[in-house]
Short mmCIF file of C-alpha atoms and ligand atoms in Angstrom, two decimals:
data_model
loop_
_atom_site.label_atom_id
_atom_site.label_comp_id
_atom_site.label_asym_id
_atom_site.label_seq_id
_atom_site.Cartn_x
_atom_site.Cartn_y
_atom_site.Cartn_z
CA MET A 1 25.45 95.98 76.09
CA ASN A 2 22.92 97.70 78.23
CA ILE A 3 21.47 100.90 77.21
CA LEU A 4 19.66 103.00 78.78
CA ILE A 5 17.18 105.32 77.47
CA ILE A 6 15.81 108.14 79.61
CA THR A 7 12.67 110.07 77.75
CA ALA A 8 10.81 113.27 79.33
CA HIS A 9 7.61 114.03 77.94
CA PRO A 10 4.63 114.55 79.88
CA SER A 11 2.29 113.19 77.24
CA SER A 12 1.63 109.24 76.19
CA LYS A 13 1.49 110.88 72.37
CA GLY A 14 4.97 112.30 72.43
CA ASP A 15 7.21 112.67 69.90
CA THR A 16 9.72 111.53 72.36
CA HIS A 17 7.84 108.36 73.46
CA THR A 18 7.56 107.05 70.03
CA ILE A 19 11.93 108.08 69.25
CA ALA A 20 12.39 106.32 72.44
CA LYS A 21 10.69 102.97 70.95
CA THR A 22 11.96 103.61 67.65
CA TYR A 23 15.86 103.17 68.71
CA ALA A 24 14.85 100.90 71.40
CA ASP A 25 13.30 98.32 68.91
CA ALA A 26 15.72 98.11 66.72
CA LYS A 27 18.51 98.09 69.40
CA ARG A 28 16.67 95.27 71.11
CA ALA A 29 16.67 93.07 67.69
CA LYS A 30 20.50 93.00 67.78
CA GLY A 31 20.33 91.31 71.28
CA ASP A 32 20.99 94.66 73.27
CA THR A 33 19.46 95.13 76.78
CA VAL A 34 17.28 98.06 76.90
CA GLU A 35 16.19 99.58 79.69
CA LEU A 36 13.63 102.81 79.17
CA VAL A 37 12.96 105.52 82.30
CA ASP A 38 9.81 107.66 81.63
CA LEU A 39 10.38 110.17 83.99
CA TYR A 40 6.81 111.86 84.36
CA SER A 41 6.25 107.78 85.05
CA PRO A 42 4.44 108.00 88.62
CA GLN A 43 7.14 105.16 89.95
CA TYR A 44 9.84 108.06 89.05
CA LYS A 45 8.30 110.68 90.65
CA VAL A 46 10.47 112.66 92.81
CA ASP A 47 10.78 115.81 94.59
CA LEU A 48 12.79 118.76 93.14
CA PHE A 49 16.44 119.08 94.17
CA ALA A 50 16.60 121.06 97.76
CA PHE A 51 18.45 121.39 100.17
CA GLU A 52 19.92 123.11 103.26
CA ASN A 53 23.17 121.86 103.60
CA ILE A 54 24.37 120.17 100.36
CA ARG A 55 26.61 117.27 102.56
CA GLU A 56 23.21 116.28 104.54
CA PHE A 57 21.18 115.44 101.38
CA PRO A 58 19.55 111.94 102.44
CA ILE A 59 19.56 109.85 99.22
CA SER A 60 16.22 108.41 98.83
CA PRO A 61 15.63 104.92 96.70
CA ILE A 62 14.59 106.58 93.52
CA GLN A 63 17.95 108.76 93.47
CA LYS A 64 19.74 105.64 94.25
CA LYS A 65 18.12 103.93 91.73
CA PHE A 66 18.86 106.60 89.09
CA HIS A 67 22.83 106.10 90.52
CA GLU A 68 22.60 102.32 89.77
CA GLN A 69 20.79 102.27 86.41
CA MET A 70 23.32 105.12 85.30
CA THR A 71 26.35 102.63 86.63
CA TRP A 72 24.68 99.29 84.75
CA ALA A 73 24.65 101.32 81.63
CA HIS A 74 27.12 101.13 78.97
CA GLU A 75 25.38 103.43 76.62
CA VAL A 76 22.36 106.29 77.71
CA VAL A 77 20.37 107.93 75.00
CA PHE A 78 18.66 110.83 76.52
CA VAL A 79 15.25 111.75 74.24
CA HIS A 80 13.40 115.10 75.26
CA PRO A 81 11.43 118.07 73.67
CA VAL A 82 13.14 121.10 73.66
CA TRP A 83 11.79 123.58 76.42
CA TRP A 84 13.03 127.03 76.58
CA SER A 85 16.26 126.08 74.15
CA SER A 86 17.12 123.25 76.37
CA VAL A 87 15.85 119.91 78.78
CA PRO A 88 11.79 119.49 80.61
CA ALA A 89 12.70 120.61 84.30
CA VAL A 90 12.31 116.76 85.33
CA MET A 91 15.02 115.86 82.91
CA LYS A 92 16.96 118.96 84.88
CA ASN A 93 16.41 117.46 88.20
CA TRP A 94 17.56 113.53 87.04
CA ILE A 95 20.87 115.61 86.14
CA ASP A 96 20.61 117.25 89.31
CA LEU A 97 19.74 114.23 91.32
CA THR A 98 22.52 111.83 89.17
CA ILE A 99 25.46 113.44 87.95
CA TRP A 100 26.37 112.76 91.92
CA PRO A 101 29.48 113.16 93.50
CA ARG A 102 31.57 110.13 94.21
CA VAL A 103 29.27 108.35 92.18
CA ALA A 104 29.66 110.09 88.56
CA TYR A 105 33.02 112.27 89.06
CA LYS A 106 35.02 113.36 92.33
CA TYR A 107 37.63 116.01 93.28
CA THR A 108 40.83 114.95 93.55
CA PRO A 109 43.02 116.20 96.63
CA THR A 110 44.78 118.54 94.13
CA GLY A 111 41.10 119.87 93.12
CA ALA A 112 41.22 118.14 89.32
CA VAL A 113 38.26 115.97 88.62
CA GLU A 114 38.07 112.54 88.33
CA LYS A 115 35.65 111.73 85.98
CA LEU A 116 34.03 108.32 87.37
CA TRP A 117 31.55 107.51 84.41
CA LEU A 118 34.42 106.94 81.97
CA GLY A 119 34.10 104.52 79.27
CA LYS A 120 30.73 104.62 78.28
CA SER A 121 28.75 106.82 75.30
CA ALA A 122 25.43 108.69 75.35
CA LYS A 123 23.24 109.76 72.39
CA VAL A 124 20.63 112.77 72.38
CA PHE A 125 17.44 112.85 70.55
CA VAL A 126 15.34 116.04 70.40
CA THR A 127 12.35 117.77 69.21
CA CYS A 128 11.85 120.76 68.67
CA GLY A 129 8.67 123.78 67.71
CA GLY A 130 11.08 125.27 65.66
CA PRO A 131 13.87 125.08 63.11
CA ALA A 132 16.42 122.91 63.99
CA TRP A 133 19.43 124.36 62.89
CA HIS A 134 19.77 126.66 65.80
CA TYR A 135 20.99 123.32 67.62
CA TYR A 136 23.56 122.38 65.04
CA VAL A 137 25.11 125.84 64.86
CA PRO A 138 28.16 126.13 66.75
CA PHE A 139 27.16 129.92 69.34
CA VAL A 140 23.70 129.77 68.53
CA LEU A 141 21.55 127.86 70.48
CA PRO A 142 23.77 126.15 73.99
CA LEU A 143 21.91 122.71 74.20
CA ARG A 144 24.64 120.38 72.17
CA ASN A 145 27.24 122.44 74.76
CA PHE A 146 24.95 121.76 77.80
CA TRP A 147 25.10 118.17 77.58
CA GLN A 148 28.25 117.18 75.55
CA ILE A 149 30.55 119.44 77.66
CA ALA A 150 28.21 120.82 80.67
CA VAL A 151 26.85 117.37 81.99
CA LEU A 152 28.58 114.66 79.95
CA TRP A 153 32.29 115.43 80.06
CA PHE A 154 32.12 116.37 83.24
CA CYS A 155 31.76 112.54 84.49
CA GLY A 156 33.65 111.10 81.19
CA ILE A 157 30.75 110.48 79.27
CA ASP A 158 31.32 110.30 75.31
CA LEU A 159 28.06 112.40 72.88
CA VAL A 160 28.31 109.91 69.96
CA ASP A 161 25.28 111.19 68.08
CA PHE A 162 23.31 114.32 68.67
CA LYS A 163 19.74 114.62 66.46
CA VAL A 164 17.29 117.56 66.24
CA CYS A 165 13.75 117.08 64.55
CA GLY A 166 12.60 120.80 64.38
CA ASN A 167 9.29 122.49 62.48
CA LEU A 168 6.95 120.17 64.66
CA ASP A 169 5.19 122.95 65.77
CA VAL A 170 4.76 124.50 62.14
CA TYR A 171 4.48 121.22 59.94
CA LYS A 172 0.87 119.77 60.02
CA ASP A 173 -0.90 116.86 59.08
CA GLU A 174 1.23 114.74 56.23
CA LYS A 175 3.78 116.84 56.12
CA ARG A 176 4.68 116.30 59.92
CA THR A 177 3.79 112.93 59.40
CA LYS A 178 6.10 112.17 56.67
CA HIS A 179 8.52 114.48 58.30
CA LEU A 180 8.86 112.39 61.76
CA GLU A 181 9.08 109.20 59.38
CA LYS A 182 12.20 110.43 58.35
CA PHE A 183 13.63 111.64 61.71
CA MET A 184 12.87 107.78 62.68
CA LYS A 185 15.05 106.25 59.60
CA LYS A 186 18.07 108.57 61.25
CA ILE A 187 17.25 107.10 64.79
CA LYS A 188 16.91 103.32 63.10
CA GLU A 189 20.16 104.14 61.29
CA SER A 190 22.26 105.21 64.95
CA ALA A 191 21.13 102.05 66.14
CA GLU A 192 22.82 100.37 63.97
C1 FMN B 1 7.40 124.56 77.93
C2 FMN B 1 7.67 124.74 76.40
C3 FMN B 1 8.73 125.72 76.03
C4 FMN B 1 9.43 125.44 74.58
N1 FMN B 1 10.27 125.69 74.27
C5 FMN B 1 10.55 125.74 72.54
C6 FMN B 1 11.86 126.34 72.39
O1 FMN B 1 12.47 127.18 73.52
N2 FMN B 1 12.03 126.01 71.27
C7 FMN B 1 11.31 125.24 70.36
O2 FMN B 1 11.78 125.39 69.32
N3 FMN B 1 10.38 124.69 70.43
C8 FMN B 1 9.77 124.80 71.71
N4 FMN B 1 8.78 124.50 72.86
C9 FMN B 1 8.06 123.22 71.33
C10 FMN B 1 8.17 122.05 71.70
O3 FMN B 1 9.42 121.77 71.80
C11 FMN B 1 7.34 121.08 70.99
O4 FMN B 1 6.05 121.12 70.83
C12 FMN B 1 7.54 119.44 70.86
O5 FMN B 1 8.87 119.36 70.69
C13 FMN B 1 6.96 118.71 69.65
O6 FMN B 1 6.75 117.77 70.18
P1 FMN B 1 5.71 117.14 70.70
O7 FMN B 1 4.78 117.20 70.05
O8 FMN B 1 6.06 115.44 70.66
O9 FMN B 1 5.69 117.35 71.80
C14 FMN B 1 8.10 124.61 73.96
C15 FMN B 1 7.05 123.71 74.53
C16 FMN B 1 7.04 123.84 75.41
C17 FMN B 1 5.76 122.97 76.27
#
């Protein structure tokens, strides 16, 4: 299976990278092919999506690469910290550039949406400073719906796992380390 992992954390010490690596290692050990995309790496530096006329928006080599990576992937895994109850701006920019008309979805002549990435699956693993339950209980904070309905459903991708590691700005020292270790166990289980 081809697995694409997209991360958005500015610090190399961010727990996001540990989660992504834990998942990647577990999947590689099973014989899957994994590609990791660190959206903060200079290789993926791209302007913020802007246009005067969207129909004349020129597709850059980086945007094309994002499309190719998604076409290649059977499973896509998003790993990010919660920033203002949502994704970091760099990941939102990736969404704007990648969930692209005629690549991820298209409109039929009757105005219906044709999902072009049917058959792919997705997982979302996030970290946050406060409690995690806000993201699991329906109608409290919209992060899960944002991923599952607004983004992935629109292009036919099934969200099959959503995990939140909370309290990372509250727990300190050994308590934080143990808490993260427990979460990594769940990440490894998800890879099995
Ligand atoms: C710009 C910004 C916005 C944040 N917004 C939230 C938030 O809305 N809810 C929350 O629980 N934590 C929020 N946090 C805290 C981060 O989610 C938390 O520090 C991070 O997930 C911890 O993982 P890390 O140590 O790998 O960065 C925010 C942090 C930053 C820098």
